Coordinates of C-alpha atoms in Angstrom, one line a residue:
Chain P
M1 CA 124.3 75.9 160.7
K2 CA 122.0 75.8 157.7
I3 CA 122.6 79.2 156.2
R4 CA 126.3 78.8 156.1
T5 CA 125.9 75.4 154.6
L6 CA 123.6 76.8 151.9
M7 CA 125.7 79.7 151.0
T8 CA 129.0 77.8 150.8
A9 CA 127.3 75.3 148.6
S10 CA 126.8 77.9 145.9
A11 CA 130.3 79.2 146.2
F12 CA 132.2 78.5 143.0
A13 CA 135.3 80.5 142.7
L14 CA 138.1 81.1 140.4
I15 CA 141.3 82.8 141.3
A16 CA 143.2 84.7 138.7
A17 CA 146.3 86.7 138.6
A18 CA 146.9 89.6 136.2
P19 CA 150.6 90.4 135.9
L20 CA 151.1 94.1 136.4
S21 CA 154.0 96.1 137.8
A22 CA 152.5 96.2 141.3
K23 CA 151.2 92.8 142.1
T24 CA 147.5 92.7 141.7
F25 CA 145.6 89.5 142.6
V26 CA 142.2 89.0 141.1
Y27 CA 139.7 86.7 142.7
C28 CA 136.4 85.9 140.9
S29 CA 133.9 85.9 143.8
E30 CA 130.5 84.4 143.5
G31 CA 128.4 87.4 144.6
S32 CA 128.1 90.7 146.5
P33 CA 128.7 90.6 150.2
E34 CA 125.8 91.4 152.5
G35 CA 128.0 94.1 154.1
F36 CA 131.5 94.5 155.5
D37 CA 130.7 93.9 159.1
P38 CA 130.9 90.1 159.5
A39 CA 129.0 90.0 162.8
P40 CA 125.4 90.3 161.7
Y41 CA 125.7 88.2 158.6
T42 CA 125.9 84.5 157.8
S43 CA 127.1 84.0 154.2
G44 CA 130.5 82.7 153.2
T45 CA 130.6 85.4 150.6
T46 CA 130.5 88.1 153.2
F47 CA 133.0 86.3 155.4
D48 CA 135.5 86.1 152.5
A49 CA 135.0 89.7 151.6
A50 CA 135.1 91.2 155.1
A51 CA 136.3 88.8 157.8
H52 CA 139.3 87.1 156.1
T53 CA 140.6 90.2 154.4
V54 CA 139.9 93.2 156.7
Y55 CA 139.7 91.6 160.1
N56 CA 141.4 89.4 162.6
R57 CA 139.9 87.5 165.5
L58 CA 141.2 86.5 169.0
T59 CA 142.2 83.2 167.5
E60 CA 142.2 81.9 163.9
F61 CA 142.3 78.6 162.1
K62 CA 145.7 77.5 161.1
P63 CA 145.7 77.7 157.3
G64 CA 144.5 74.5 155.7
T65 CA 143.4 72.9 159.0
T66 CA 140.7 73.1 161.6
E67 CA 143.2 73.7 164.3
V68 CA 142.9 76.9 166.3
E69 CA 146.0 79.1 166.7
P70 CA 146.7 82.5 168.4
S71 CA 145.9 85.7 166.5
L72 CA 145.0 88.9 168.3
A73 CA 145.1 86.8 171.5
E74 CA 148.7 85.7 171.8
S75 CA 147.8 83.1 174.3
W76 CA 145.0 82.1 176.7
D77 CA 144.5 80.3 180.0
V78 CA 141.6 78.1 180.9
S79 CA 140.6 77.8 184.5
E80 CA 140.6 74.4 186.2
D81 CA 136.8 74.1 186.0
G82 CA 136.8 74.9 182.3
K83 CA 134.7 78.0 182.6
E84 CA 137.1 81.0 182.7
Y85 CA 139.0 81.9 179.6
T86 CA 141.7 84.5 180.1
F87 CA 143.0 85.9 176.8
H88 CA 146.4 87.7 176.7
L89 CA 146.2 90.2 173.9
R90 CA 148.9 91.0 171.3
K91 CA 150.6 94.3 171.7
G92 CA 151.5 96.8 169.0
V93 CA 148.7 95.8 166.6
K94 CA 147.7 98.8 164.4
F95 CA 144.2 99.4 163.0
H96 CA 143.8 100.5 159.4
S97 CA 143.1 104.1 158.5
N98 CA 141.0 105.8 155.8
D99 CA 140.0 109.3 154.7
Q100 CA 137.8 109.7 157.8
F101 CA 139.7 107.8 160.4
T102 CA 143.2 107.7 161.8
P103 CA 143.7 105.5 164.9
T104 CA 145.3 107.2 167.8
R105 CA 146.0 104.0 169.7
D106 CA 146.8 100.3 169.1
F107 CA 144.4 97.5 169.4
N108 CA 143.4 96.7 173.0
A109 CA 140.9 95.0 175.3
D110 CA 138.2 97.7 174.6
D111 CA 138.0 96.5 171.0
V112 CA 137.4 93.0 172.1
I113 CA 134.7 94.0 174.6
F114 CA 133.0 96.2 172.0
S115 CA 133.1 93.5 169.3
Y116 CA 131.6 90.8 171.5
T117 CA 129.1 92.7 173.7
R118 CA 127.4 94.6 170.9
Q119 CA 126.1 91.2 169.7
A120 CA 124.8 90.2 173.1
D121 CA 123.6 93.5 174.4
T122 CA 120.2 94.4 172.9
E123 CA 120.4 97.9 174.6
S124 CA 123.7 98.7 172.8
P125 CA 123.3 101.4 170.1
W126 CA 125.5 99.1 168.0
H127 CA 123.0 96.2 168.3
Q128 CA 120.6 97.6 165.7
Y129 CA 122.8 100.2 164.0
I130 CA 121.4 99.0 160.7
P131 CA 117.6 98.5 160.8
G132 CA 116.6 94.8 160.8
I133 CA 120.0 93.2 161.4
T134 CA 120.2 90.2 163.8
Y135 CA 123.3 88.5 165.2
E136 CA 122.2 85.1 163.9
Y137 CA 125.5 83.3 164.1
Y138 CA 126.1 84.6 167.7
S139 CA 122.8 82.9 168.8
S140 CA 123.0 79.9 166.6
M141 CA 126.4 79.0 168.1
S142 CA 124.7 79.5 171.5
M143 CA 127.0 82.3 172.5
D144 CA 124.2 84.1 174.2
K145 CA 123.6 81.2 176.5
L146 CA 127.3 80.3 176.8
I147 CA 128.8 83.6 177.8
E148 CA 128.1 84.7 181.3
K149 CA 130.3 87.7 181.3
I150 CA 133.2 89.5 179.6
E151 CA 135.6 91.5 181.6
K152 CA 138.5 93.8 180.9
I153 CA 141.2 92.9 183.4
D154 CA 143.6 95.4 181.9
D155 CA 144.4 96.9 178.5
Y156 CA 145.8 93.6 177.3
T157 CA 143.8 91.0 179.2
V158 CA 140.2 90.0 178.7
K159 CA 138.4 87.4 180.8
I160 CA 135.4 85.5 179.4
T161 CA 133.4 83.5 181.9
L162 CA 131.2 80.7 180.5
T163 CA 128.0 79.3 182.1
S164 CA 129.4 75.8 181.7
P165 CA 132.6 74.2 180.6
E166 CA 132.6 74.1 176.8
A167 CA 135.9 73.4 175.1
P168 CA 134.6 74.0 171.5
F169 CA 134.1 77.6 172.6
I170 CA 137.7 78.3 171.6
A171 CA 136.9 77.4 168.0
N172 CA 134.0 79.8 168.0
T173 CA 136.5 82.7 168.8
A174 CA 138.1 81.9 165.4
M175 CA 134.8 82.3 163.5
P176 CA 134.1 85.3 161.3
F177 CA 131.2 86.6 163.3
L178 CA 133.6 87.2 166.2
S179 CA 135.9 89.5 164.2
I180 CA 137.4 92.3 166.1
A181 CA 136.4 95.9 165.1
S182 CA 137.8 99.2 166.3
K183 CA 136.0 100.7 169.3
E184 CA 137.7 104.0 168.6
Y185 CA 136.4 104.0 165.0
A186 CA 132.9 103.1 166.2
D187 CA 133.0 106.0 168.7
Q188 CA 133.9 108.4 166.0
L189 CA 131.2 107.1 163.7
D190 CA 128.7 107.4 166.6
A191 CA 129.7 111.0 167.3
A192 CA 129.4 111.9 163.6
G193 CA 126.0 110.2 163.3
T194 CA 127.3 107.8 160.6
R195 CA 127.2 104.5 162.3
E196 CA 126.6 102.6 159.0
G197 CA 130.2 103.4 158.2
L198 CA 131.1 100.3 160.3
N199 CA 129.4 98.2 157.6
N200 CA 130.3 100.3 154.5
T201 CA 133.9 101.4 155.1
P202 CA 135.4 98.8 157.5
I203 CA 138.4 99.4 159.7
G204 CA 140.2 96.3 161.0
T205 CA 143.6 94.9 161.8
G206 CA 143.7 92.3 159.0
P207 CA 146.2 91.7 156.2
F208 CA 144.2 93.8 153.7
Q209 CA 142.8 97.2 154.0
F210 CA 139.4 98.0 152.4
V211 CA 139.7 100.6 149.6
A212 CA 136.4 100.7 147.6
Y213 CA 133.3 98.7 146.7
Q214 CA 131.0 98.9 143.8
K215 CA 128.0 96.7 144.3
D216 CA 127.7 93.7 142.0
A217 CA 130.9 94.7 140.3
V218 CA 134.1 94.9 142.3
I219 CA 135.8 95.2 145.7
R220 CA 139.3 96.7 146.0
Y221 CA 141.7 96.2 148.9
K222 CA 145.3 97.1 149.4
K223 CA 148.0 95.4 151.4
N224 CA 148.1 96.4 155.1
A225 CA 151.7 97.7 155.2
D226 CA 151.7 97.7 159.0
Y227 CA 150.3 94.2 159.4
W228 CA 151.4 92.6 162.6
G229 CA 151.7 89.1 161.0
E230 CA 153.6 88.2 157.9
A231 CA 152.9 90.9 155.3
P232 CA 151.0 89.9 152.2
K233 CA 153.1 89.3 149.1
I234 CA 150.7 91.0 146.8
D235 CA 150.0 94.8 146.7
D236 CA 146.4 94.9 145.6
L237 CA 143.6 92.5 146.0
V238 CA 140.6 92.7 143.7
F239 CA 137.3 90.7 144.1
A240 CA 135.7 90.6 140.7
I241 CA 132.1 89.8 141.5
T242 CA 131.0 87.4 138.8
P243 CA 127.8 85.5 139.8
D244 CA 127.9 83.6 136.5
A245 CA 131.3 82.1 137.1
R246 CA 130.8 79.7 134.3
S247 CA 131.0 82.3 131.5
A248 CA 133.0 85.1 133.1
C249 CA 135.8 83.3 134.9
K250 CA 136.5 80.3 132.8
S251 CA 139.4 81.9 131.1
S252 CA 140.5 83.4 134.3
A253 CA 144.1 83.8 133.3
R254 CA 142.9 86.7 131.2
V255 CA 140.7 88.3 133.8
N256 CA 141.9 91.9 134.3
V257 CA 139.6 94.3 136.1
T258 CA 142.1 97.0 136.8
Chain G
M1 CA 125.4 77.7 140.5
P2 CA 126.4 74.9 142.9
Y3 CA 129.8 73.2 142.4
P4 CA 131.5 73.3 139.0
S5 CA 129.9 70.6 136.9
P6 CA 132.0 67.6 135.9
A7 CA 132.1 69.0 132.4
D8 CA 133.6 72.3 133.7
L9 CA 136.1 70.5 135.8
E10 CA 137.3 68.8 132.7
T11 CA 137.6 72.1 130.8
I12 CA 139.5 73.7 133.6
R13 CA 141.9 70.7 133.9
N14 CA 142.6 70.8 130.2
N15 CA 143.3 74.6 130.2
P16 CA 147.1 74.9 130.2
D17 CA 146.8 78.3 132.0
L18 CA 144.9 76.9 134.9
K19 CA 145.5 74.5 137.8
M20 CA 143.1 73.1 140.3
D21 CA 143.4 72.7 144.0
E22 CA 141.2 70.0 145.5
Q23 CA 140.5 69.0 149.0
S24 CA 138.0 67.0 151.0
G25 CA 135.3 69.3 152.3
L26 CA 134.3 69.6 155.9
N27 CA 131.3 67.5 155.4
V28 CA 129.9 64.0 155.5
G29 CA 127.1 62.2 153.7
Y30 CA 125.5 59.2 155.5
L31 CA 122.7 56.7 155.7
A32 CA 121.3 56.7 159.3
Y33 CA 119.4 53.5 160.5
N34 CA 116.8 53.8 163.2
T35 CA 118.8 52.0 165.8
T36 CA 115.7 51.7 168.1
I37 CA 113.7 49.5 165.8
A38 CA 114.2 45.8 165.0
P39 CA 116.1 44.5 163.2
F40 CA 118.2 47.7 163.0
D41 CA 118.6 47.7 166.8
N42 CA 121.1 44.9 166.2
P43 CA 124.6 46.2 165.3
Q44 CA 125.3 43.1 163.3
V45 CA 122.4 43.8 161.0
R46 CA 123.6 47.4 160.5
K47 CA 127.1 46.2 159.8
A48 CA 125.9 43.6 157.4
L49 CA 123.9 46.3 155.4
N50 CA 127.0 48.5 155.5
M51 CA 129.0 45.7 153.9
A52 CA 126.4 45.4 151.2
I53 CA 126.9 48.9 150.0
D54 CA 129.4 49.4 147.1
K55 CA 130.7 52.8 148.2
T56 CA 133.3 53.1 145.4
A57 CA 130.5 52.7 142.8
L58 CA 128.5 55.3 144.8
I59 CA 131.3 57.9 144.6
D60 CA 131.4 57.4 140.8
G61 CA 127.6 57.3 140.3
V62 CA 126.5 60.0 142.6
Y63 CA 129.4 62.3 143.0
Q64 CA 131.0 61.8 139.6
G65 CA 134.2 61.0 141.4
S66 CA 134.2 64.3 143.2
A67 CA 134.3 62.8 146.7
E68 CA 136.1 60.3 148.8
V69 CA 134.7 57.3 150.6
A70 CA 133.9 58.1 154.2
K71 CA 134.8 55.6 157.0
N72 CA 134.4 58.0 160.0
P73 CA 131.6 60.4 160.9
I74 CA 134.1 63.3 160.7
P75 CA 136.1 64.3 157.6
P76 CA 139.8 63.7 157.2
T77 CA 140.6 67.4 157.3
M78 CA 139.3 67.7 160.9
W79 CA 141.6 67.3 163.8
S80 CA 141.3 64.1 165.7
Y81 CA 140.2 62.1 162.6
N82 CA 141.1 58.5 163.4
D83 CA 142.8 57.2 160.3
A84 CA 143.5 53.9 162.0
V85 CA 139.8 53.0 161.8
Q86 CA 139.2 50.3 159.2
D87 CA 136.2 50.7 157.0
D88 CA 133.7 47.9 156.6
E89 CA 134.7 45.8 153.7
Y90 CA 132.4 45.7 150.7
N91 CA 131.4 42.0 150.7
P92 CA 127.8 41.1 149.8
E93 CA 128.5 37.4 150.3
E94 CA 129.6 37.9 153.9
A95 CA 126.8 40.5 154.5
K96 CA 124.2 37.9 153.4
K97 CA 125.7 35.4 155.8
M98 CA 125.7 37.9 158.7
L99 CA 122.0 38.7 158.1
E100 CA 121.1 35.0 158.1
E101 CA 123.1 34.5 161.3
A102 CA 121.1 37.4 162.8
G103 CA 117.9 35.7 161.8
V104 CA 117.0 38.3 159.3
T105 CA 115.3 37.0 156.2
D106 CA 113.0 38.7 153.7
L107 CA 113.7 42.1 155.2
N108 CA 111.6 44.9 153.8
M109 CA 112.8 48.4 154.6
Q110 CA 112.6 52.0 153.5
I111 CA 115.5 54.2 152.2
W112 CA 114.7 57.9 152.5
A113 CA 116.0 60.1 149.7
M114 CA 116.4 63.8 150.3
P115 CA 114.6 65.9 147.7
V116 CA 117.4 68.5 147.4
Q117 CA 121.1 68.7 146.5
R118 CA 123.7 69.4 149.2
P119 CA 127.5 69.5 148.9
Y120 CA 127.6 66.3 150.9
M121 CA 124.9 64.6 148.7
P122 CA 124.4 65.9 145.1
N123 CA 121.8 63.3 144.1
A124 CA 120.1 61.4 146.9
R125 CA 117.6 59.7 144.6
R126 CA 120.4 58.1 142.6
A127 CA 122.2 57.2 145.8
A128 CA 119.1 55.5 147.1
E129 CA 118.6 53.6 143.9
M130 CA 122.2 52.3 144.0
M131 CA 121.8 51.2 147.6
Q132 CA 118.4 49.6 146.8
S133 CA 120.1 47.5 144.2
D134 CA 123.0 46.7 146.6
F135 CA 120.6 45.6 149.3
A136 CA 118.6 43.5 146.8
K137 CA 121.8 41.5 146.2
V138 CA 121.8 40.4 149.9
G139 CA 118.1 39.6 149.9
V140 CA 116.8 42.9 151.4
N141 CA 113.9 44.6 149.7
A142 CA 114.1 48.4 150.0
E143 CA 111.5 50.9 149.0
I144 CA 112.6 54.5 148.3
V145 CA 110.6 57.3 149.9
S146 CA 110.9 61.1 149.8
Y147 CA 109.2 64.2 151.1
E148 CA 109.4 67.9 150.6
W149 CA 112.6 69.1 152.3
G150 CA 111.1 70.7 155.4
E151 CA 108.9 67.7 156.0
Y152 CA 111.8 65.4 155.3
L153 CA 113.8 66.9 158.0
A154 CA 110.9 67.0 160.5
K155 CA 109.5 63.5 159.8
S156 CA 112.9 61.8 159.8
M157 CA 113.4 63.0 163.4
E158 CA 110.1 61.5 164.6
P159 CA 110.6 58.6 167.1
G160 CA 109.7 55.3 165.6
R161 CA 110.5 56.5 162.1
E162 CA 110.7 53.7 159.5
G163 CA 113.8 52.7 157.7
A164 CA 117.1 54.5 157.0
V165 CA 117.6 58.1 156.1
I166 CA 120.1 59.7 153.7
L167 CA 121.4 63.0 155.1
G168 CA 124.7 64.8 155.8
W169 CA 126.3 67.7 157.6
T170 CA 128.7 70.5 156.9
G171 CA 130.8 71.8 159.8
D172 CA 130.6 75.3 161.3
N173 CA 133.6 75.8 163.5
G174 CA 136.0 72.9 162.7
D175 CA 135.5 71.4 166.1
P176 CA 134.8 67.6 166.2
D177 CA 132.1 68.2 168.8
N178 CA 130.2 70.2 166.1
F179 CA 129.8 66.9 164.3
L180 CA 129.8 64.2 166.9
S181 CA 127.6 65.8 169.6
V182 CA 125.2 67.3 167.2
L183 CA 124.7 64.2 165.1
L184 CA 125.3 61.2 167.4
S185 CA 125.1 62.0 171.1
C186 CA 122.3 60.7 173.4
A187 CA 121.2 64.3 174.0
S188 CA 120.6 64.9 170.3
A189 CA 118.6 61.6 169.9
T190 CA 115.5 63.4 171.1
E191 CA 113.1 65.9 169.6
G192 CA 114.9 69.1 168.5
G193 CA 118.1 67.1 168.0
A194 CA 119.7 65.9 164.8
N195 CA 120.6 62.3 165.7
R196 CA 118.6 60.6 163.0
A197 CA 119.9 57.2 164.0
F198 CA 118.3 57.7 167.4
W199 CA 121.6 56.1 168.5
C200 CA 122.3 56.5 172.2
N201 CA 125.5 54.8 173.2
E202 CA 126.5 55.8 176.7
E203 CA 130.1 55.0 176.4
F204 CA 130.3 57.1 173.2
S205 CA 128.4 60.0 174.8
D206 CA 130.5 59.9 177.9
L207 CA 133.6 60.3 175.8
L208 CA 132.1 63.3 174.1
A209 CA 131.1 64.9 177.4
K210 CA 134.6 64.4 178.8
A211 CA 136.1 65.9 175.7
K212 CA 133.9 68.9 175.9
A213 CA 134.9 69.6 179.4
S214 CA 138.6 69.4 178.7
S215 CA 140.5 72.3 177.1
D216 CA 143.6 70.0 176.5
V217 CA 143.6 69.4 172.7
A218 CA 145.8 66.3 173.0
E219 CA 143.5 64.8 175.5
R220 CA 140.4 65.7 173.5
T221 CA 142.0 64.2 170.4
K222 CA 142.5 60.9 172.2
L223 CA 138.9 60.8 173.4
Y224 CA 137.5 61.6 169.9
E225 CA 139.7 58.9 168.4
E226 CA 138.2 56.4 170.9
A227 CA 134.7 57.6 170.1
Q228 CA 135.3 56.9 166.4
V229 CA 136.3 53.3 167.2
I230 CA 133.0 52.8 169.1
F231 CA 131.0 54.4 166.3
K232 CA 132.5 52.1 163.7
D233 CA 132.0 49.1 165.8
Q234 CA 128.3 50.0 166.5
A235 CA 127.6 51.2 163.0
P236 CA 124.6 53.5 163.6
W237 CA 125.2 54.9 160.1
A238 CA 126.6 53.8 156.8
T239 CA 129.3 56.5 156.3
L240 CA 129.1 57.3 152.6
A241 CA 131.3 60.2 151.4
H242 CA 133.1 63.4 152.0
S243 CA 132.7 65.6 148.9
T244 CA 135.5 67.5 147.4
Q245 CA 135.9 71.3 147.2
Y246 CA 137.6 72.6 144.1
V247 CA 139.5 75.8 143.6
P248 CA 140.6 76.5 140.1
M249 CA 143.3 79.2 139.7
S250 CA 145.9 80.5 137.3
K251 CA 149.1 78.4 137.0
N252 CA 151.2 81.3 138.3
V253 CA 149.4 81.6 141.6
T254 CA 151.5 80.3 144.6
G255 CA 150.8 80.1 148.3
F256 CA 147.1 79.6 148.1
V257 CA 146.0 77.4 151.0
Q258 CA 142.5 75.9 150.8
S259 CA 140.5 76.1 154.0
P260 CA 138.6 73.0 155.1
L261 CA 136.0 75.4 156.3
G262 CA 135.4 76.7 152.8
D263 CA 136.9 80.1 153.5
Y264 CA 139.0 82.0 151.0
T265 CA 142.0 83.8 152.4
F266 CA 144.7 85.6 150.4
A267 CA 147.2 86.6 153.1
T268 CA 149.7 84.1 151.8
V269 CA 149.2 84.2 148.1
D270 CA 151.7 85.4 145.5
I271 CA 152.0 85.6 141.8
T272 CA 155.1 84.3 140.0
E273 CA 155.9 85.3 136.4

């Protein structure tokens, strides 16, 4: 897809570590994200800031490879005709919490249905919750044509029926635009009339929890202490937004934004 | 700014506080012949031209060494990459002989040079010039043409297009189908497609269709490996390069794993004192 290609082309990044008592990891990122909801956006910058930190997906790419491995889906079965994908979801996965939100339940099938269908369903209040957004990746990967229906079989089983057999579909489920958000958080935002919270103060299940964002300057995250996978080894993660990487990050060993 | 410039890479490499992780990106740069037009409809002619291109020189001259020679249409970081495939040998003498055997003398052709930079092709004009001089050595006279980017993409997909086109691709989802079907299947050799070689090999396309219908990764891997053998044998493209992604970082960073998809993830990183 062109946009992704274009944006990654301009991604020059430096990674720096500032030794402090709590382990803080500083990453010199190339720009501000479009938002913190990965679904409506297409830039690598947004995916790094939101999808790979805050969120998980049904499947993910095994680090360093293009192979797909289980994530929020522990396993999946494919029907004989290649059209029905039944995902068996991981149990005991906790969503993050923030000042406004404390989850009362674990991740389940409702979160998957919410995260997928809001992109397809133009009637959903979550389709245009920010004026002007489109789900460009969803359509450019032909998900709108490919997915016939999504069904909740039970709390931990979701069945996706395709219009035709398409093995590469499974790789799409590992892509940032299919990150899994919290339906419970969305409902709370809806009730409070603050839907944009989904894009500004994200809640996910990922290895890092969003803390704060200052546009064109810095994004702060902390380690998700309840992470279902292997817990991060660093305590705090900082994205130092430095569009002019050449000057700001060259001596990255001395970068210290805390 | 696009990738770090060669000068910056040098500075970073020389900084004792820093280290650099490098990996072949999920991309390919290629030269696509129009396989529907004589004499490029003859695989022997395409192969001969491929053997005339000094790709090692191209990597130095166009990518400043920040790439590796491509032999397959998919990059080595992608699953099902067939490393057993042998690249065409750089051999202008043999290439010249093969062209003569195919009855091709005094060939005039076009090389299309993209007007923009892409990770897979940082300087298409320079690449075209180098191939022009390589082709001259085997008696082929190439004229370099270029258009504004939008026009370039549209015109290069017009049936009956002259000559060979420089282009490339960066993958979306890490699936081999995202390269092979998009760029080389019969279905994409038509308007609205992206098969700029207009190459329609039914055996190749059948393998892709079979692989798409199977969810068994081991079986799909075998099918894609076979498809790469057919591709190399039929030579619809000269596969040029996979450019390198660089991630500079402090020396004391451990556990960073570069993603072939170009993502940055920090779940596994640590800092040692």
